[in-house]
Amino acid sequence: MTTLPDRPNTALLIVDVQNGVVDEGLRRDDVIANITALVDRARSADVPIIWIQHSSEDLVEHSDPWRYVPELIRADSEPLVHKRYGDSFEDTALEGLLAAVGAGHLVVTGAESDACVRSTIHGAFVRGYDVTLVADAHTTGDKTRWGAPKPEEVIAHTNLYWRFQSAPGRTAAVRPTEELDFRST
């Protein structure tokens, strides 16, 4: 029910599943396994997959922390969007790539739940996209030393509040990996 005209398709976004981002992420291996399952399902259903990769002072291009985790293999035909801001749409080619494949519904996975994932789901929603956050396919590290809640609380809260997002002509949803069937999205 996107507000974007002529955008009936779904795309899978994989946000910042990089060594230096998820190395201390809660349930790292489970989250990556869920993303792998979603990638396999999306490929089987010919759903576009777009990979997002963040660069910063801590994630220097071509360094090991900047690289995607070795468990996830991007196909050469799948776009890789480089970004420098939390919102994957800011100053990137993401919008053009989604328009080219007619995507008005985004299924979002990745890291970190309380940073780039949150910024991206909000950025997509305000731009008119329907957004499904995959409940068990995003993670964050422990930021309690800076006053943040525990990682499990951050993830649970992100899933909770996203369920209740609303705006005219758009839908926000949260689904576990096992419930996502790209043939019916």
Short mmCIF file of C-alpha atoms in Angstrom, two decimals:
data_model
loop_
_atom_site.label_atom_id
_atom_site.label_comp_id
_atom_site.label_asym_id
_atom_site.label_seq_id
_atom_site.Cartn_x
_atom_site.Cartn_y
_atom_site.Cartn_z
CA MET A 1 0.00 0.00 0.00
CA THR A 2 2.99 2.29 -0.59
CA THR A 3 2.40 5.90 -1.54
CA LEU A 4 4.96 5.54 -4.32
CA PRO A 5 3.27 5.18 -7.72
CA ASP A 6 4.06 2.14 -9.85
CA ARG A 7 6.05 0.41 -7.11
CA PRO A 8 4.37 -2.99 -6.61
CA ASN A 9 7.57 -4.93 -5.85
CA THR A 10 9.45 -5.88 -2.70
CA ALA A 11 13.20 -5.56 -2.09
CA LEU A 12 15.37 -6.99 0.68
CA LEU A 13 17.80 -4.53 2.31
CA ILE A 14 20.80 -5.80 4.23
CA VAL A 15 22.17 -2.93 6.28
CA ASP A 16 25.78 -2.84 7.51
CA VAL A 17 26.38 -6.49 8.38
CA GLN A 18 30.08 -5.70 8.51
CA ASN A 19 32.75 -7.23 10.74
CA GLY A 20 33.27 -4.10 12.80
CA VAL A 21 29.54 -3.49 13.21
CA VAL A 22 28.29 -6.93 14.21
CA ASP A 23 31.36 -8.44 15.85
CA GLU A 24 29.82 -7.89 19.30
CA GLY A 25 26.19 -7.90 18.22
CA LEU A 26 23.67 -9.76 20.33
CA ARG A 27 23.01 -13.24 18.87
CA ARG A 28 25.34 -12.38 16.01
CA ASP A 29 25.45 -15.88 14.52
CA ASP A 30 21.67 -16.39 14.75
CA VAL A 31 21.00 -13.03 13.12
CA ILE A 32 23.43 -13.77 10.28
CA ALA A 33 21.87 -17.22 9.80
CA ASN A 34 18.44 -15.58 9.54
CA ILE A 35 19.71 -13.04 7.02
CA THR A 36 21.28 -15.88 5.03
CA ALA A 37 17.92 -17.67 4.96
CA LEU A 38 16.21 -14.48 3.77
CA VAL A 39 18.82 -13.96 1.05
CA ASP A 40 18.25 -17.52 -0.17
CA ARG A 41 14.47 -17.05 -0.20
CA ALA A 42 14.71 -13.68 -1.95
CA ARG A 43 16.99 -15.10 -4.63
CA SER A 44 14.61 -18.05 -5.17
CA ALA A 45 11.70 -15.63 -5.60
CA ASP A 46 13.66 -13.19 -7.83
CA VAL A 47 13.27 -10.45 -5.22
CA PRO A 48 15.93 -7.74 -5.53
CA ILE A 49 18.53 -7.69 -2.76
CA ILE A 50 20.40 -4.50 -1.99
CA TRP A 51 23.42 -4.53 0.29
CA ILE A 52 24.32 -1.43 2.30
CA GLN A 53 27.87 -0.76 3.56
CA HIS A 54 28.83 2.00 5.97
CA SER A 55 32.13 3.90 6.01
CA SER A 56 33.39 6.09 8.86
CA GLU A 57 36.47 6.80 10.95
CA ASP A 58 35.94 3.41 12.63
CA LEU A 59 34.99 1.63 9.41
CA VAL A 60 37.73 2.67 7.03
CA GLU A 61 37.12 1.52 3.47
CA HIS A 62 38.82 -1.77 2.57
CA SER A 63 39.78 -2.49 6.21
CA ASP A 64 38.71 -5.74 7.87
CA PRO A 65 36.12 -4.03 10.14
CA TRP A 66 34.58 -2.40 7.01
CA ARG A 67 34.18 -5.70 5.11
CA TYR A 68 30.94 -7.65 5.13
CA VAL A 69 30.95 -10.73 7.38
CA PRO A 70 32.30 -13.75 5.50
CA GLU A 71 29.12 -15.77 6.08
CA LEU A 72 27.15 -13.47 3.76
CA ILE A 73 28.06 -13.61 0.09
CA ARG A 74 26.74 -10.92 -2.23
CA ALA A 75 26.10 -11.96 -5.82
CA ASP A 76 27.77 -9.74 -8.42
CA SER A 77 24.33 -8.82 -9.79
CA GLU A 78 23.17 -7.49 -6.40
CA PRO A 79 23.85 -3.78 -5.87
CA LEU A 80 26.10 -2.58 -3.08
CA VAL A 81 25.29 0.89 -1.75
CA HIS A 82 28.05 2.75 0.08
CA LYS A 83 26.95 5.23 2.74
CA ARG A 84 28.37 7.59 5.32
CA TYR A 85 25.17 8.41 7.25
CA GLY A 86 22.80 6.33 9.35
CA ASP A 87 19.89 6.59 6.92
CA SER A 88 20.78 4.41 3.93
CA PHE A 89 18.98 6.88 1.62
CA GLU A 90 21.09 9.92 2.57
CA ASP A 91 23.50 10.88 -0.19
CA THR A 92 23.39 7.41 -1.81
CA ALA A 93 22.03 5.76 -4.94
CA LEU A 94 19.53 3.66 -2.97
CA GLU A 95 16.39 5.50 -4.09
CA GLY A 96 17.34 5.18 -7.76
CA LEU A 97 18.06 1.47 -7.40
CA LEU A 98 14.69 0.86 -5.73
CA ALA A 99 12.87 2.90 -8.37
CA ALA A 100 14.56 0.92 -11.13
CA VAL A 101 13.17 -2.36 -9.75
CA GLY A 102 9.76 -0.91 -8.88
CA ALA A 103 10.15 -1.56 -5.15
CA GLY A 104 7.65 0.12 -2.84
CA HIS A 105 7.92 -2.42 -0.03
CA LEU A 106 11.20 -2.93 1.81
CA VAL A 107 12.13 -5.85 4.04
CA VAL A 108 14.91 -4.60 6.32
CA THR A 109 17.62 -6.54 8.16
CA GLY A 110 21.04 -5.70 9.55
CA ALA A 111 22.83 -3.63 12.15
CA GLU A 112 22.72 -1.77 14.31
CA SER A 113 19.14 -1.85 15.53
CA ASP A 114 19.40 1.47 17.35
CA ALA A 115 21.41 3.29 14.70
CA CYS A 116 21.50 2.57 10.97
CA VAL A 117 18.61 0.09 10.93
CA ARG A 118 16.37 2.52 12.80
CA SER A 119 17.46 5.46 10.65
CA THR A 120 16.86 3.48 7.47
CA ILE A 121 13.39 2.20 8.38
CA HIS A 122 12.31 5.72 9.30
CA GLY A 123 13.98 7.16 6.20
CA ALA A 124 12.13 4.67 4.00
CA PHE A 125 8.80 5.22 5.72
CA VAL A 126 8.86 9.02 5.40
CA ARG A 127 9.81 8.63 1.71
CA GLY A 128 6.62 6.62 1.10
CA TYR A 129 7.77 3.00 1.37
CA ASP A 130 6.00 0.19 3.19
CA VAL A 131 8.57 -1.24 5.59
CA THR A 132 8.79 -4.66 7.20
CA LEU A 133 11.45 -5.02 9.88
CA VAL A 134 12.58 -8.61 10.34
CA ALA A 135 12.31 -9.10 14.11
CA ASP A 136 15.09 -11.66 14.46
CA ALA A 137 17.38 -10.43 11.68
CA HIS A 138 18.76 -7.24 13.21
CA THR A 139 21.18 -6.75 16.07
CA THR A 140 23.14 -4.24 18.10
CA GLY A 141 26.10 -4.22 20.42
CA ASP A 142 26.20 -3.33 24.10
CA LYS A 143 26.14 0.45 24.64
CA THR A 144 25.14 0.37 28.31
CA ARG A 145 28.39 2.11 29.31
CA TRP A 146 26.99 5.20 27.53
CA GLY A 147 23.59 4.92 29.21
CA ALA A 148 21.75 2.89 26.59
CA PRO A 149 19.52 -0.04 27.50
CA LYS A 150 20.85 -3.59 27.19
CA PRO A 151 21.02 -4.89 23.60
CA GLU A 152 18.10 -7.30 24.06
CA GLU A 153 15.99 -4.37 25.31
CA VAL A 154 17.01 -2.19 22.36
CA ILE A 155 16.04 -4.90 19.88
CA ALA A 156 12.77 -5.66 21.66
CA HIS A 157 11.87 -1.97 21.83
CA THR A 158 12.67 -1.43 18.15
CA ASN A 159 10.44 -4.36 17.23
CA LEU A 160 7.69 -3.15 19.56
CA TYR A 161 7.45 0.44 18.43
CA TRP A 162 7.83 -0.37 14.72
CA ARG A 163 4.72 -2.58 14.91
CA PHE A 164 2.69 0.50 15.76
CA GLN A 165 4.07 2.97 13.22
CA SER A 166 1.43 4.42 10.97
CA ALA A 167 1.08 7.01 8.27
CA PRO A 168 -1.40 7.61 5.47
CA GLY A 169 -1.03 5.09 2.68
CA ARG A 170 1.92 3.22 4.20
CA THR A 171 2.33 0.14 6.34
CA ALA A 172 4.90 -0.75 8.95
CA ALA A 173 5.24 -4.35 10.06
CA VAL A 174 7.48 -6.62 12.09
CA ARG A 175 7.79 -10.28 11.14
CA PRO A 176 10.13 -13.08 12.21
CA THR A 177 12.27 -14.72 9.55
CA GLU A 178 10.18 -17.88 9.51
CA GLU A 179 7.05 -15.93 8.49
CA LEU A 180 8.59 -14.16 5.51
CA ASP A 181 7.72 -15.70 2.20
CA PHE A 182 8.79 -13.40 -0.62
CA ARG A 183 6.38 -15.04 -3.03
CA SER A 184 3.48 -13.52 -1.08
CA THR A 185 4.86 -10.07 -0.14
#
